[in-house]
Amino acid sequence: MHIKIESTEDFFARGRIAASLADKGSLVNESKIVSFENAEDLAKVASAAKIDLFRAIRTRSGSITDISRRLNRDRSAVKRDISVLQSIGLVDVRTTNNAGHGVKKEVVACESQVFLAW
């Protein structure tokens, strides 16, 4: 996944190029790109705390409580940050059966590599 800043014009130009290549059957590989129009919006997603959180989840998935304990952070703050990371496709929250105890939510990384371009 690539996370970057680009103008609206650049975003649509990139889309036109990708569509043209797809029409010709030349689109090589699928790449996920999340773009922001300005640095302020990008900073909301790419804060030091969120980057550390993503790294921790990528290293070892777990429940929100488990992850917040590992990072020594407030659970509600971790939950908010996970929601932001989930909204751009970096992590996913999966619900699984927890034998005899109902269900369990586990946070997992969706991407193994993320490139951040300013």
CSV table of C-alpha atoms in Angstrom, one decimal:
chain,number,residue,atom,x,y,z
A,1,MET,CA,0.0,0.0,0.0
A,2,HIS,CA,1.2,3.5,-0.8
A,3,ILE,CA,0.0,6.5,1.3
A,4,LYS,CA,0.7,9.9,-0.2
A,5,ILE,CA,-0.3,13.4,-0.8
A,6,GLU,CA,-1.6,14.3,-4.3
A,7,SER,CA,-3.9,16.9,-5.8
A,8,THR,CA,-7.3,16.0,-7.1
A,9,GLU,CA,-6.1,16.6,-10.6
A,10,ASP,CA,-3.2,14.1,-10.0
A,11,PHE,CA,-5.6,11.6,-8.5
A,12,PHE,CA,-7.9,11.6,-11.5
A,13,ALA,CA,-5.0,11.6,-14.0
A,14,ARG,CA,-3.6,8.5,-12.3
A,15,GLY,CA,-7.1,6.9,-12.5
A,16,ARG,CA,-7.3,7.7,-16.3
A,17,ILE,CA,-3.9,6.1,-16.9
A,18,ALA,CA,-4.8,3.0,-14.9
A,19,ALA,CA,-8.2,2.7,-16.8
A,20,SER,CA,-6.4,3.1,-20.2
A,21,LEU,CA,-3.9,0.4,-19.3
A,22,ALA,CA,-6.6,-1.9,-18.1
A,23,ASP,CA,-8.5,-1.4,-21.3
A,24,LYS,CA,-5.4,-2.5,-23.2
A,25,GLY,CA,-4.8,-5.4,-20.9
A,26,SER,CA,-1.6,-3.9,-19.8
A,27,LEU,CA,-2.3,-3.2,-16.1
A,28,VAL,CA,0.5,-5.2,-14.5
A,29,ASN,CA,-0.3,-5.5,-10.8
A,30,GLU,CA,-2.8,-4.2,-8.4
A,31,SER,CA,-1.6,-1.6,-6.1
A,32,LYS,CA,-3.5,0.0,-3.3
A,33,ILE,CA,-3.0,3.8,-3.0
A,34,VAL,CA,-4.5,6.0,-0.3
A,35,SER,CA,-4.1,9.7,-1.1
A,36,PHE,CA,-4.7,12.9,0.8
A,37,GLU,CA,-5.0,16.4,-0.6
A,38,ASN,CA,-2.8,18.0,2.1
A,39,ALA,CA,-0.3,17.2,4.8
A,40,GLU,CA,-2.8,18.0,7.6
A,41,ASP,CA,-5.1,15.2,6.5
A,42,LEU,CA,-2.2,12.8,6.1
A,43,ALA,CA,-0.9,13.6,9.6
A,44,LYS,CA,-4.2,12.6,11.1
A,45,VAL,CA,-3.6,9.0,9.8
A,46,ALA,CA,0.2,8.9,10.0
A,47,SER,CA,0.8,10.1,13.6
A,48,ALA,CA,3.7,8.4,15.5
A,49,ALA,CA,1.1,6.7,17.8
A,50,LYS,CA,-0.8,5.2,14.8
A,51,ILE,CA,2.4,4.1,13.1
A,52,ASP,CA,3.6,2.3,16.3
A,53,LEU,CA,0.1,0.8,16.6
A,54,PHE,CA,0.2,-0.5,13.0
A,55,ARG,CA,3.6,-2.0,13.6
A,56,ALA,CA,2.5,-3.7,16.8
A,57,ILE,CA,-0.6,-5.2,15.0
A,58,ARG,CA,1.5,-6.3,12.0
A,59,THR,CA,4.0,-8.0,14.4
A,60,ARG,CA,1.2,-9.8,16.3
A,61,SER,CA,-2.5,-9.5,15.9
A,62,GLY,CA,-4.7,-9.5,19.0
A,63,SER,CA,-7.7,-8.0,20.7
A,64,ILE,CA,-7.9,-4.3,21.3
A,65,THR,CA,-7.3,-4.9,25.0
A,66,ASP,CA,-4.3,-7.1,24.3
A,67,ILE,CA,-2.8,-4.5,21.9
A,68,SER,CA,-3.4,-1.6,24.3
A,69,ARG,CA,-1.7,-3.5,27.1
A,70,ARG,CA,1.3,-4.4,24.9
A,71,LEU,CA,1.7,-0.7,24.0
A,72,ASN,CA,0.9,0.6,27.4
A,73,ARG,CA,-1.8,2.9,26.0
A,74,ASP,CA,-5.4,3.7,27.0
A,75,ARG,CA,-7.8,1.1,25.4
A,76,SER,CA,-10.2,3.8,24.2
A,77,ALA,CA,-7.4,5.7,22.4
A,78,VAL,CA,-6.2,2.5,20.8
A,79,LYS,CA,-9.8,1.7,19.7
A,80,ARG,CA,-10.1,5.2,18.1
A,81,ASP,CA,-6.8,4.7,16.3
A,82,ILE,CA,-7.7,1.3,15.1
A,83,SER,CA,-10.9,2.7,13.6
A,84,VAL,CA,-8.8,5.3,11.6
A,85,LEU,CA,-6.4,2.6,10.4
A,86,GLN,CA,-9.3,0.3,9.5
A,87,SER,CA,-11.0,3.2,7.5
A,88,ILE,CA,-8.0,3.3,5.1
A,89,GLY,CA,-7.6,-0.5,4.9
A,90,LEU,CA,-4.4,-1.0,6.9
A,91,VAL,CA,-6.1,-3.2,9.6
A,92,ASP,CA,-9.2,-5.2,9.9
A,93,VAL,CA,-11.2,-6.2,13.0
A,94,ARG,CA,-12.4,-9.8,12.6
A,95,THR,CA,-15.0,-11.5,14.8
A,96,THR,CA,-14.4,-15.2,15.5
A,97,ASN,CA,-16.0,-17.7,17.8
A,98,ASN,CA,-14.4,-18.1,21.1
A,99,ALA,CA,-15.3,-21.6,22.2
A,100,GLY,CA,-17.7,-21.5,25.2
A,101,HIS,CA,-17.2,-17.7,25.6
A,102,GLY,CA,-19.2,-16.1,22.8
A,103,VAL,CA,-17.2,-14.2,20.2
A,104,LYS,CA,-13.8,-12.6,20.1
A,105,LYS,CA,-12.7,-9.6,18.1
A,106,GLU,CA,-9.2,-9.7,16.7
A,107,VAL,CA,-7.3,-6.9,15.0
A,108,VAL,CA,-5.1,-8.0,12.1
A,109,ALA,CA,-2.9,-6.2,9.6
A,110,CYS,CA,-4.2,-6.1,6.1
A,111,GLU,CA,-0.9,-4.9,4.6
A,112,SER,CA,2.6,-6.2,5.1
A,113,GLN,CA,4.3,-3.2,3.6
A,114,VAL,CA,3.3,0.5,3.6
A,115,PHE,CA,5.1,3.2,1.8
A,116,LEU,CA,4.5,6.8,3.0
A,117,ALA,CA,5.3,9.6,0.5
A,118,TRP,CA,5.2,13.2,1.5
